[in-house]
Amino acid sequence: MSTEAAVGRTGCLEEEDQYEACDPSSHHIGKTKASLLMRPIAHCGDFGAKSIALQSITREQDVQTDPYSPQYICTPGPQPKELAIAHLSWSRGLPATSREIRAIQELQLQRRLDEVLPPPTDEFCLAIRTSLMERQEVLKWAQRERDIRGASSSRGSCPASACHKNEDQERGSSSKAAEDLKGTLAT
């Protein structure tokens, strides 16, 4: 049996062969193979057996790690667009849902607006820049308010509907119990 093939789940099979290769003396008689395996190899002699760690074929969910996200190094100059979404990682925004996609689109819109804004060199350009920035700020606040209303309406409707369902179930079960009690008393 080769050394590579001798490695098993419970240890090194070569060690088992060593135990079997020992002189069958009187102290081995009546003992099971498992109890012989518990003896140290030193009693049989050193045959150069090595214990090798194995990775199991099945994957344990608890020991799995997040997919690798490499670090980045920025060169001097304009920042790449991808760094705007660098905070997203596996299990924190990825895989992207509709909310993350909308946030990415808003970041792209903000970048385009920043590119289009005139520089604040004179009074006219400063007024245009200020009005565009104010409009963008108003749009952001309106979107935030819509998000908050949507979250509160979905959060508010769930407990109310659950309470109504529970009350209906309780009424149904109590009325059924009352009818059963009336039926038993009538007989």
Coordinates of N, CA and C in Angstrom, one line a residue:
M1 N 0.9 -1.2 0.0 CA 0.0 0.0 0.0 C 0.9 1.2 0.0
S2 N 0.6 2.2 -0.9 CA 1.5 3.4 -1.0 C 1.2 4.4 0.1
T3 N 2.1 5.3 0.4 CA 2.0 6.2 1.5 C 0.8 7.2 1.2
E4 N 0.6 7.6 -0.1 CA -0.5 8.5 -0.4 C -1.8 7.8 -0.2
A5 N -1.9 6.6 -0.6 CA -3.2 5.9 -0.4 C -3.4 5.4 1.0
A6 N -2.4 5.5 1.8 CA -2.5 5.0 3.2 C -3.2 6.0 4.1
V7 N -3.3 7.2 3.7 CA -3.9 8.3 4.5 C -5.4 8.2 4.5
G8 N -6.0 8.1 5.7 CA -7.4 8.0 5.8 C -8.0 9.0 6.8
R9 N -9.3 8.9 7.0 CA -10.0 9.9 7.9 C -9.5 9.7 9.3
T10 N -9.3 8.6 9.8 CA -9.0 8.4 11.2 C -7.5 8.4 11.5
G11 N -6.7 8.7 10.5 CA -5.2 8.8 10.8 C -4.5 8.2 9.7
C12 N -3.4 7.6 10.0 CA -2.5 7.0 9.0 C -2.7 5.5 9.0
L13 N -3.1 5.0 7.9 CA -3.3 3.5 7.8 C -2.0 2.7 8.0
E14 N -0.9 3.4 7.6 CA 0.4 2.8 7.8 C 0.6 2.4 9.2
E15 N 0.1 3.3 10.1 CA 0.3 3.0 11.6 C -0.5 1.7 11.9
E16 N -1.7 1.5 11.3 CA -2.4 0.3 11.6 C -1.6 -0.9 11.1
D17 N -1.0 -0.8 9.9 CA -0.2 -1.9 9.4 C 1.0 -2.2 10.4
Q18 N 1.5 -1.1 11.0 CA 2.6 -1.3 12.0 C 2.1 -2.1 13.2
Y19 N 0.9 -1.8 13.6 CA 0.4 -2.5 14.8 C 0.2 -4.0 14.4
E20 N -0.3 -4.2 13.2 CA -0.5 -5.6 12.8 C 0.9 -6.3 12.6
A21 N 1.9 -5.5 12.3 CA 3.2 -6.1 12.0 C 4.0 -6.4 13.3
C22 N 3.5 -5.9 14.4 CA 4.2 -6.2 15.7 C 4.2 -7.7 16.0
D23 N 5.1 -8.1 16.8 CA 5.1 -9.4 17.3 C 3.9 -9.7 18.1
P24 N 3.1 -10.7 17.7 CA 1.9 -11.1 18.5 C 2.4 -11.8 19.8
S25 N 2.7 -11.0 20.8 CA 3.1 -11.6 22.1 C 1.8 -11.7 22.9
S26 N 2.1 -12.2 24.1 CA 1.0 -12.5 25.0 C 0.2 -11.3 25.4
H27 N 0.8 -10.1 25.5 CA 0.0 -8.9 25.9 C -1.0 -8.5 24.8
H28 N -0.9 -9.0 23.6 CA -1.8 -8.6 22.5 C -3.0 -9.5 22.5
I29 N -2.9 -10.7 23.1 CA -4.0 -11.7 23.0 C -5.2 -11.2 23.7
G30 N -6.4 -11.2 23.1 CA -7.6 -10.9 23.7 C -8.0 -9.4 23.6
K31 N -7.1 -8.6 22.9 CA -7.4 -7.2 22.7 C -7.9 -7.0 21.3
T32 N -8.8 -6.1 21.2 CA -9.4 -5.8 19.8 C -8.4 -4.9 19.0
K33 N -8.6 -4.9 17.8 CA -7.8 -4.1 16.9 C -7.8 -2.6 17.3
A34 N -9.0 -2.1 17.7 CA -9.2 -0.7 18.1 C -8.3 -0.4 19.4
S35 N -8.3 -1.4 20.3 CA -7.5 -1.1 21.5 C -6.0 -1.2 21.2
L36 N -5.6 -2.0 20.2 CA -4.2 -2.0 19.8 C -3.9 -0.7 19.1
L37 N -4.8 -0.1 18.4 CA -4.5 1.2 17.7 C -4.3 2.3 18.7
M38 N -4.8 2.2 19.9 CA -4.6 3.2 21.0 C -3.2 3.2 21.5
R39 N -2.5 2.1 21.3 CA -1.1 2.0 21.9 C -0.3 2.9 21.0
P40 N 0.7 3.5 21.7 CA 1.7 4.3 20.9 C 2.5 3.4 20.0
I41 N 3.0 4.0 18.9 CA 3.8 3.3 17.9 C 5.1 2.9 18.5
A42 N 5.6 3.6 19.5 CA 6.9 3.3 20.0 C 7.1 1.8 20.5
H43 N 6.0 1.2 20.9 CA 6.0 -0.2 21.3 C 6.3 -1.2 20.1
C44 N 5.9 -0.8 18.9 CA 6.2 -1.6 17.8 C 7.4 -1.3 17.1
G45 N 8.0 -0.1 17.3 CA 9.1 0.3 16.5 C 8.7 1.4 15.6
D46 N 9.7 2.2 15.2 CA 9.4 3.4 14.3 C 9.6 3.0 12.9
F47 N 8.5 3.0 12.1 CA 8.6 2.6 10.7 C 8.5 3.8 9.8
G48 N 8.7 5.0 10.3 CA 8.6 6.2 9.5 C 7.3 6.7 9.1
A49 N 6.2 6.2 9.8 CA 4.9 6.7 9.5 C 4.7 8.1 9.9
K50 N 3.9 8.8 9.1 CA 3.6 10.2 9.3 C 2.1 10.4 9.3
S51 N 1.7 11.3 10.2 CA 0.2 11.6 10.2 C 0.1 12.9 9.4
I52 N -0.8 12.9 8.4 CA -1.0 14.0 7.5 C -2.4 14.5 7.7
A53 N -2.6 15.8 7.8 CA -3.9 16.5 7.9 C -4.6 16.5 6.6
L54 N -5.9 16.3 6.6 CA -6.6 16.2 5.4 C -7.7 17.3 5.4
Q55 N -8.1 17.7 4.3 CA -9.3 18.6 4.2 C -10.5 17.7 3.7
S56 N -11.6 17.9 4.4 CA -12.7 17.0 4.1 C -13.3 17.4 2.7
I57 N -14.0 16.4 2.1 CA -14.6 16.7 0.8 C -15.8 17.6 1.0
T58 N -16.6 17.4 2.0 CA -17.8 18.2 2.3 C -17.3 19.5 2.9
R59 N -18.1 20.5 2.6 CA -17.8 21.9 3.1 C -18.7 22.2 4.3
E60 N -18.1 22.7 5.3 CA -18.8 23.1 6.5 C -19.2 24.5 6.3
Q61 N -20.5 24.9 6.5 CA -20.9 26.2 6.3 C -20.3 27.2 7.3
D62 N -20.0 26.7 8.5 CA -19.5 27.6 9.5 C -18.1 28.1 9.3
V63 N -17.3 27.3 8.5 CA -15.9 27.7 8.3 C -15.7 28.3 7.0
Q64 N -16.7 28.6 6.2 CA -16.5 29.2 4.9 C -16.3 30.7 5.1
T65 N -15.4 31.2 4.3 CA -15.1 32.7 4.4 C -15.7 33.4 3.3
D66 N -15.7 34.7 3.4 CA -16.2 35.6 2.3 C -15.3 35.5 1.1
P67 N -15.9 35.7 -0.1 CA -15.0 35.7 -1.2 C -13.9 36.8 -1.1
Y68 N -12.8 36.5 -1.8 CA -11.7 37.4 -1.7 C -12.0 38.8 -2.4
S69 N -11.7 39.9 -1.7 CA -11.9 41.2 -2.2 C -10.5 41.8 -2.2
P70 N -9.8 42.0 -3.3 CA -8.5 42.5 -3.3 C -8.4 44.0 -2.9
Q71 N -7.3 44.4 -2.2 CA -7.1 45.8 -1.9 C -6.8 46.5 -3.2
Y72 N -7.0 47.8 -3.1 CA -6.7 48.6 -4.3 C -5.6 49.7 -4.0
I73 N -4.9 50.1 -5.0 CA -3.9 51.2 -4.8 C -4.2 52.2 -5.9
C74 N -4.5 53.5 -5.5 CA -4.8 54.5 -6.4 C -3.6 55.3 -6.8
T75 N -3.5 55.6 -8.1 CA -2.4 56.4 -8.5 C -2.8 57.9 -8.4
P76 N -1.9 58.8 -8.3 CA -2.3 60.2 -8.1 C -3.1 60.7 -9.4
G77 N -4.0 61.5 -9.1 CA -4.9 62.0 -10.2 C -6.3 61.7 -9.9
P78 N -7.2 61.7 -10.9 CA -8.6 61.5 -10.7 C -8.9 60.1 -10.2
Q79 N -9.8 60.0 -9.3 CA -10.2 58.7 -8.7 C -11.0 57.9 -9.7
P80 N -10.8 56.6 -9.8 CA -11.7 55.8 -10.6 C -13.1 55.7 -10.1
K81 N -14.1 55.5 -11.0 CA -15.5 55.4 -10.7 C -15.8 54.3 -9.7
E82 N -15.0 53.2 -9.8 CA -15.3 52.0 -9.0 C -15.1 52.3 -7.5
L83 N -14.3 53.3 -7.2 CA -14.1 53.6 -5.8 C -15.3 54.2 -5.1
A84 N -16.2 54.7 -5.9 CA -17.5 55.2 -5.3 C -18.3 54.1 -4.6
I85 N -18.1 52.9 -5.1 CA -18.9 51.7 -4.6 C -17.9 50.8 -3.9
A86 N -16.8 51.2 -3.5 CA -15.8 50.3 -2.8 C -16.3 49.8 -1.5
H87 N -17.2 50.6 -0.8 CA -17.7 50.1 0.5 C -18.6 48.9 0.4
L88 N -19.0 48.6 -0.8 CA -19.9 47.4 -1.0 C -18.9 46.1 -1.0
S89 N -19.3 45.1 -0.3 CA -18.6 43.9 -0.3 C -19.6 42.8 -0.1
W90 N -19.1 41.6 -0.2 CA -19.9 40.4 -0.1 C -20.6 40.4 1.3
S91 N -21.9 40.3 1.3 CA -22.8 40.3 2.5 C -23.0 41.7 3.0
R92 N -22.4 42.7 2.5 CA -22.7 44.1 2.8 C -22.9 44.9 1.5
G93 N -24.0 44.6 0.9 CA -24.3 45.3 -0.3 C -24.2 44.5 -1.6
L94 N -23.5 43.4 -1.6 CA -23.3 42.5 -2.7 C -23.9 41.1 -2.4
P95 N -24.5 40.4 -3.2 CA -25.0 40.8 -4.5 C -26.0 42.0 -4.4
A96 N -25.9 42.8 -5.4 CA -26.7 44.1 -5.4 C -28.2 43.8 -5.5
T97 N -28.9 44.5 -4.7 CA -30.4 44.5 -4.8 C -30.8 45.8 -5.5
S98 N -32.1 46.0 -5.6 CA -32.6 47.2 -6.3 C -32.2 48.4 -5.5
R99 N -32.1 48.3 -4.2 CA -31.7 49.5 -3.4 C -30.3 49.9 -3.7
E100 N -29.4 48.9 -3.8 CA -28.0 49.2 -4.1 C -27.8 49.7 -5.5
I101 N -28.6 49.1 -6.4 CA -28.5 49.6 -7.8 C -29.0 51.1 -7.9
R102 N -30.0 51.4 -7.2 CA -30.5 52.8 -7.2 C -29.4 53.7 -6.5
A103 N -28.8 53.3 -5.5 CA -27.7 54.1 -4.8 C -26.5 54.3 -5.8
I104 N -26.2 53.2 -6.6 CA -25.1 53.4 -7.6 C -25.5 54.4 -8.6
Q105 N -26.8 54.3 -9.1 CA -27.2 55.2 -10.1 C -27.2 56.7 -9.6
E106 N -27.6 56.8 -8.3 CA -27.5 58.2 -7.7 C -26.1 58.7 -7.7
L107 N -25.2 57.8 -7.3 CA -23.8 58.2 -7.3 C -23.3 58.6 -8.7
Q108 N -23.7 57.9 -9.7 CA -23.3 58.2 -11.1 C -23.9 59.6 -11.5
L109 N -25.2 59.8 -11.1 CA -25.8 61.1 -11.4 C -25.1 62.2 -10.7
Q110 N -24.7 62.0 -9.5 CA -24.0 63.0 -8.7 C -22.6 63.4 -9.3
R111 N -21.9 62.3 -9.8 CA -20.6 62.5 -10.5 C -20.8 63.3 -11.8
R112 N -21.9 63.0 -12.6 CA -22.1 63.8 -13.8 C -22.5 65.2 -13.5
L113 N -23.2 65.4 -12.4 CA -23.6 66.8 -12.0 C -22.3 67.6 -11.6
D114 N -21.4 66.9 -10.9 CA -20.2 67.6 -10.4 C -19.3 67.9 -11.6
E115 N -19.3 67.1 -12.7 CA -18.6 67.4 -13.9 C -19.1 68.6 -14.7
V116 N -20.5 68.7 -14.6 CA -21.2 69.7 -15.4 C -21.2 71.1 -14.7
L117 N -21.1 71.1 -13.4 CA -21.2 72.3 -12.7 C -20.1 73.3 -13.1
P118 N -20.5 74.6 -13.3 CA -19.5 75.6 -13.7 C -18.6 75.9 -12.5
P119 N -17.4 76.3 -12.8 CA -16.5 76.7 -11.7 C -16.9 78.0 -11.1
P120 N -16.7 78.2 -9.8 CA -17.2 79.4 -9.1 C -16.2 80.6 -9.3
T121 N -15.9 80.9 -10.6 CA -14.9 81.9 -10.9 C -15.5 83.3 -10.8
D122 N -16.7 83.5 -11.4 CA -17.4 84.8 -11.3 C -18.7 84.7 -10.7
E123 N -19.4 85.9 -10.6 CA -20.7 85.9 -9.8 C -21.8 85.1 -10.6
F124 N -21.8 85.2 -11.9 CA -22.8 84.5 -12.7 C -22.7 83.0 -12.6
C125 N -21.5 82.5 -12.7 CA -21.2 81.1 -12.6 C -21.5 80.6 -11.2
L126 N -21.2 81.4 -10.2 CA -21.4 81.0 -8.8 C -23.0 80.9 -8.6
A127 N -23.7 81.8 -9.2 CA -25.2 81.7 -9.0 C -25.8 80.5 -9.7
I128 N -25.3 80.2 -10.9 CA -25.8 78.9 -11.6 C -25.4 77.7 -10.8
R129 N -24.1 77.7 -10.3 CA -23.7 76.5 -9.5 C -24.5 76.3 -8.2
T130 N -24.8 77.4 -7.6 CA -25.6 77.4 -6.3 C -27.0 76.9 -6.6
S131 N -27.6 77.4 -7.7 CA -29.0 77.0 -7.9 C -29.0 75.5 -8.3
L132 N -28.1 75.0 -9.1 CA -28.0 73.6 -9.5 C -27.8 72.7 -8.3
M133 N -26.9 73.1 -7.4 CA -26.6 72.3 -6.2 C -27.8 72.3 -5.2
E134 N -28.6 73.4 -5.2 CA -29.8 73.5 -4.3 C -30.9 72.6 -4.9
R135 N -31.0 72.5 -6.2 CA -32.0 71.6 -6.8 C -31.6 70.2 -6.6
Q136 N -30.4 69.9 -6.7 CA -29.9 68.5 -6.4 C -30.2 68.1 -5.0
E137 N -29.9 69.1 -4.1 CA -30.2 68.8 -2.6 C -31.7 68.6 -2.4
V138 N -32.5 69.4 -3.0 CA -34.0 69.2 -2.8 C -34.4 67.8 -3.3
L139 N -33.8 67.4 -4.5 CA -34.2 66.1 -5.0 C -33.7 64.9 -4.1
K140 N -32.5 65.1 -3.5 CA -32.0 64.1 -2.5 C -32.9 64.0 -1.3
W141 N -33.4 65.1 -0.8 CA -34.2 65.1 0.4 C -35.6 64.5 0.1
A142 N -36.1 64.8 -1.1 CA -37.4 64.2 -1.5 C -37.3 62.7 -1.6
Q143 N -36.2 62.2 -2.2 CA -35.9 60.8 -2.3 C -35.8 60.1 -0.9
R144 N -35.1 60.8 0.0 CA -35.0 60.3 1.3 C -36.3 60.2 2.0
E145 N -37.2 61.2 1.8 CA -38.5 61.2 2.4 C -39.3 60.1 1.9
R146 N -39.3 59.8 0.5 CA -40.0 58.7 -0.1 C -39.5 57.4 0.5
D147 N -38.2 57.3 0.7 CA -37.7 56.0 1.3 C -38.2 55.8 2.7
I148 N -38.2 56.9 3.5 CA -38.6 56.8 4.9 C -40.1 56.4 4.9
R149 N -40.9 57.1 4.1 CA -42.3 56.8 4.0 C -42.6 55.3 3.6
G150 N -41.8 54.9 2.6 CA -42.0 53.5 2.2 C -41.6 52.5 3.2
A151 N -40.5 52.8 3.9 CA -40.1 51.8 5.0 C -41.1 51.8 6.2
S152 N -41.6 53.0 6.5 CA -42.5 53.1 7.7 C -43.9 52.5 7.3
S153 N -44.3 52.7 6.1 CA -45.6 52.1 5.7 C -45.5 50.6 5.6
S154 N -44.4 50.1 5.1 CA -44.3 48.6 5.1 C -44.1 48.0 6.5
R155 N -43.4 48.8 7.3 CA -43.2 48.3 8.7 C -44.4 48.4 9.5
G156 N -45.2 49.5 9.3 CA -46.4 49.7 10.0 C -47.6 48.8 9.6
S157 N -47.6 48.4 8.4 CA -48.7 47.5 7.9 C -48.5 46.1 8.4
C158 N -47.3 45.6 8.5 CA -47.1 44.2 8.9 C -47.6 43.9 10.3
P159 N -47.3 44.7 11.3 CA -47.8 44.3 12.7 C -49.3 44.5 12.8
A160 N -49.9 45.5 12.1 CA -51.3 45.6 12.2 C -52.0 44.5 11.5
S161 N -51.6 44.1 10.4 CA -52.2 42.9 9.7 C -52.0 41.6 10.5
A162 N -50.9 41.5 11.1 CA -50.6 40.3 11.9 C -51.5 40.3 13.2
C163 N -51.7 41.5 13.8 CA -52.6 41.6 14.9 C -54.0 41.2 14.5
H164 N -54.5 41.7 13.4 CA -55.8 41.4 13.0 C -56.0 39.9 12.7
K165 N -55.0 39.3 12.1 CA -55.1 37.9 11.8 C -55.1 37.1 13.1
N166 N -54.3 37.5 14.1 CA -54.3 36.8 15.4 C -55.6 37.0 16.1
E167 N -56.2 38.2 16.1 CA -57.5 38.4 16.7 C -58.6 37.5 16.0
D168 N -58.5 37.5 14.7 CA -59.5 36.7 14.0 C -59.4 35.2 14.4
Q169 N -58.1 34.7 14.5 CA -57.9 33.3 14.8 C -58.4 33.1 16.2
E170 N -58.1 34.0 17.2 CA -58.5 33.8 18.5 C -60.1 33.8 18.6
R171 N -60.7 34.7 17.9 CA -62.2 34.7 17.9 C -62.7 33.4 17.4
G172 N -62.1 33.0 16.3 CA -62.6 31.7 15.7 C -62.4 30.5 16.6
S173 N -61.3 30.4 17.2 CA -61.0 29.3 18.1 C -61.8 29.4 19.4
S174 N -62.1 30.6 19.9 CA -62.9 30.8 21.1 C -64.4 30.5 20.8
S175 N -64.8 30.9 19.7 CA -66.2 30.6 19.3 C -66.4 29.1 19.1
K176 N -65.4 28.4 18.5 CA -65.5 27.0 18.3 C -65.5 26.3 19.6
A177 N -64.6 26.7 20.6 CA -64.6 26.1 21.9 C -65.9 26.3 22.6
A178 N -66.5 27.5 22.5 CA -67.8 27.8 23.1 C -68.9 26.9 22.5
E179 N -68.9 26.7 21.2 CA -69.9 25.8 20.6 C -69.7 24.3 21.1
D180 N -68.4 23.9 21.2 CA -68.2 22.6 21.7 C -68.6 22.4 23.1
L181 N -68.4 23.4 23.9 CA -68.9 23.4 25.3 C -70.4 23.3 25.4
K182 N -71.1 24.1 24.6 CA -72.5 24.1 24.5 C -73.0 22.7 24.1
G183 N -72.3 22.1 23.1 CA -72.7 20.8 22.6 C -72.6 19.7 23.7
T184 N -71.5 19.8 24.5 CA -71.3 18.8 25.6 C -72.2 19.0 26.7
L185 N -72.6 20.3 27.0 CA -73.6 20.6 28.1 C -75.0 20.2 27.7
A186 N -75.3 20.3 26.4 CA -76.6 19.9 26.0 C -76.9 18.4 26.0
T187 N -75.9 17.6 25.9 CA -76.1 16.2 25.9 C -76.1 15.6 27.3

